[in-house]
Amino acid sequence: QVQLAESGGGLVQVGGSLRLSCAASGRTFSSYGMGWFRQAPGKEREFVAGISWSGGGDTYYKDSVKGRFTISRDNAKNTVYLQMNSLKPEDTAVYYCAASLSGYGSSWSTYNYWGQGTQVTVSS
């Protein structure tokens, strides 16, 4: 079993930055890709960014976060990061990391393991 734990969320002003981390634990981690999702109150969970675990770390982003968010990985630490800059109120949500055995795309069903989430609140 793979367990994922997010950290780094908090309260930030509009235009500010946060860096989220997601550390995998349990038995030896093995994954094809990792992703970040978010869910705001009253809304469906949505894909934010994904990254392949092998090779050069190909990335894929939701259009609304391109140029503001950056997903990265540290395979040696079994950790994935989400650097969030120029934060907007609409970025307020619980952010979840996820691990996939088959891909790193936007489909919720692609992912096999999920973290508990970390709250990000953007306020003016």
Tab-separated table of C-alpha atoms in Angstrom:
chain	number	residue	atom	x	y	z
A	1	GLN	CA	0.000	0.000	0.000
A	2	VAL	CA	1.105	3.515	-0.797
A	3	GLN	CA	0.098	6.328	1.517
A	4	LEU	CA	0.279	9.974	0.498
A	5	ALA	CA	0.492	12.951	2.838
A	6	GLU	CA	0.072	16.530	1.664
A	7	SER	CA	1.506	19.522	3.455
A	8	GLY	CA	2.172	23.199	2.843
A	9	GLY	CA	-1.339	24.559	2.627
A	10	GLY	CA	-2.455	27.632	4.480
A	11	LEU	CA	-3.843	31.125	4.256
A	12	VAL	CA	-2.277	33.481	1.747
A	13	GLN	CA	-3.172	36.846	0.261
A	14	VAL	CA	-4.111	37.363	-3.363
A	15	GLY	CA	-0.958	37.325	-5.457
A	16	GLY	CA	0.975	35.329	-2.908
A	17	SER	CA	2.661	31.955	-3.195
A	18	LEU	CA	2.558	28.554	-1.555
A	19	ARG	CA	4.468	25.350	-2.104
A	20	LEU	CA	2.632	22.116	-1.516
A	21	SER	CA	4.413	18.845	-0.863
A	22	CYS	CA	3.180	15.298	-1.115
A	23	ALA	CA	5.277	12.560	0.421
A	24	ALA	CA	4.682	8.887	-0.239
A	25	SER	CA	5.172	6.337	2.502
A	26	GLY	CA	4.588	2.671	3.156
A	27	ARG	CA	6.175	-0.054	1.118
A	28	THR	CA	8.504	0.743	-1.754
A	29	PHE	CA	6.875	3.362	-3.916
A	30	SER	CA	6.156	2.440	-7.496
A	31	SER	CA	4.121	4.674	-9.745
A	32	TYR	CA	3.740	5.719	-13.352
A	33	GLY	CA	2.726	9.251	-12.501
A	34	MET	CA	1.596	11.706	-9.871
A	35	GLY	CA	-1.041	14.382	-9.954
A	36	TRP	CA	-2.616	17.227	-8.031
A	37	PHE	CA	-6.351	17.791	-7.805
A	38	ARG	CA	-8.400	20.355	-5.940
A	39	GLN	CA	-11.944	20.656	-4.690
A	40	ALA	CA	-13.723	23.835	-3.702
A	41	PRO	CA	-16.925	23.853	-1.617
A	42	GLY	CA	-19.908	22.853	-3.705
A	43	LYS	CA	-17.803	21.928	-6.706
A	44	GLU	CA	-16.449	18.751	-8.219
A	45	ARG	CA	-12.873	17.709	-7.744
A	46	GLU	CA	-10.795	18.969	-10.642
A	47	PHE	CA	-7.408	18.160	-12.083
A	48	VAL	CA	-4.653	20.713	-11.578
A	49	ALA	CA	-1.370	19.183	-12.739
A	50	GLY	CA	0.301	15.867	-13.438
A	51	ILE	CA	3.837	14.585	-13.867
A	52	SER	CA	5.375	11.348	-15.061
A	53	TRP	CA	7.482	9.539	-12.488
A	54	SER	CA	10.123	8.238	-14.867
A	55	GLY	CA	12.205	9.745	-17.633
A	56	GLY	CA	12.406	13.502	-17.750
A	57	GLY	CA	9.236	14.149	-15.789
A	58	ASP	CA	6.753	15.225	-18.450
A	59	THR	CA	4.106	17.575	-17.114
A	60	TYR	CA	0.507	18.421	-17.894
A	61	TYR	CA	-1.511	21.344	-16.511
A	62	LYS	CA	-5.034	22.604	-16.269
A	63	ASP	CA	-5.235	25.635	-18.557
A	64	SER	CA	-6.179	28.074	-15.808
A	65	VAL	CA	-2.997	27.405	-13.812
A	66	LYS	CA	-0.466	27.390	-16.648
A	67	GLY	CA	2.238	29.944	-16.029
A	68	ARG	CA	1.326	30.214	-12.347
A	69	PHE	CA	1.707	26.682	-10.984
A	70	THR	CA	4.627	24.302	-11.398
A	71	ILE	CA	4.596	20.610	-10.585
A	72	SER	CA	7.895	18.902	-9.853
A	73	ARG	CA	9.197	15.684	-8.375
A	74	ASP	CA	11.982	14.247	-6.272
A	75	ASN	CA	12.083	10.538	-6.953
A	76	ALA	CA	14.708	9.861	-4.285
A	77	LYS	CA	12.390	11.328	-1.650
A	78	ASN	CA	9.209	9.881	-3.154
A	79	THR	CA	7.833	13.391	-3.126
A	80	VAL	CA	5.933	15.579	-5.549
A	81	TYR	CA	5.572	19.344	-5.223
A	82	LEU	CA	3.216	22.003	-6.452
A	83	GLN	CA	4.609	25.520	-6.499
A	84	MET	CA	1.724	27.968	-6.688
A	85	ASN	CA	2.365	31.595	-7.572
A	86	SER	CA	0.104	34.558	-8.277
A	87	LEU	CA	-2.665	32.960	-6.285
A	88	LYS	CA	-6.237	34.038	-6.861
A	89	PRO	CA	-9.383	33.654	-4.746
A	90	GLU	CA	-10.642	31.027	-7.179
A	91	ASP	CA	-7.646	28.877	-6.250
A	92	THR	CA	-9.143	28.399	-2.793
A	93	ALA	CA	-9.782	24.692	-2.326
A	94	VAL	CA	-8.627	21.546	-0.650
A	95	TYR	CA	-5.697	20.244	-2.658
A	96	TYR	CA	-5.114	16.521	-3.019
A	97	CYS	CA	-2.180	14.627	-4.390
A	98	ALA	CA	-2.632	11.316	-6.113
A	99	ALA	CA	-0.527	8.496	-7.490
A	100	SER	CA	-1.280	6.504	-10.601
A	101	LEU	CA	-0.081	3.134	-11.775
A	102	SER	CA	-0.962	3.919	-15.375
A	103	GLY	CA	-0.668	7.615	-16.209
A	104	TYR	CA	-0.598	11.233	-15.113
A	105	GLY	CA	-3.493	12.771	-16.999
A	106	SER	CA	-6.587	14.666	-15.950
A	107	SER	CA	-8.983	11.774	-15.404
A	108	TRP	CA	-9.884	11.095	-11.781
A	109	SER	CA	-10.171	7.387	-12.526
A	110	THR	CA	-6.511	7.219	-13.575
A	111	TYR	CA	-5.301	7.532	-10.013
A	112	ASN	CA	-5.066	4.684	-7.528
A	113	TYR	CA	-3.902	6.358	-4.315
A	114	TRP	CA	-5.023	9.609	-2.716
A	115	GLY	CA	-3.872	11.825	0.104
A	116	GLN	CA	-6.118	13.401	2.715
A	117	GLY	CA	-5.811	16.900	1.312
A	118	THR	CA	-4.446	20.228	2.470
A	119	GLN	CA	-6.450	23.443	2.618
A	120	VAL	CA	-5.397	26.426	0.547
A	121	THR	CA	-7.225	29.670	1.220
A	122	VAL	CA	-6.546	32.785	-0.828
A	123	SER	CA	-7.874	35.978	0.687
A	124	SER	CA	-7.644	39.669	-0.075
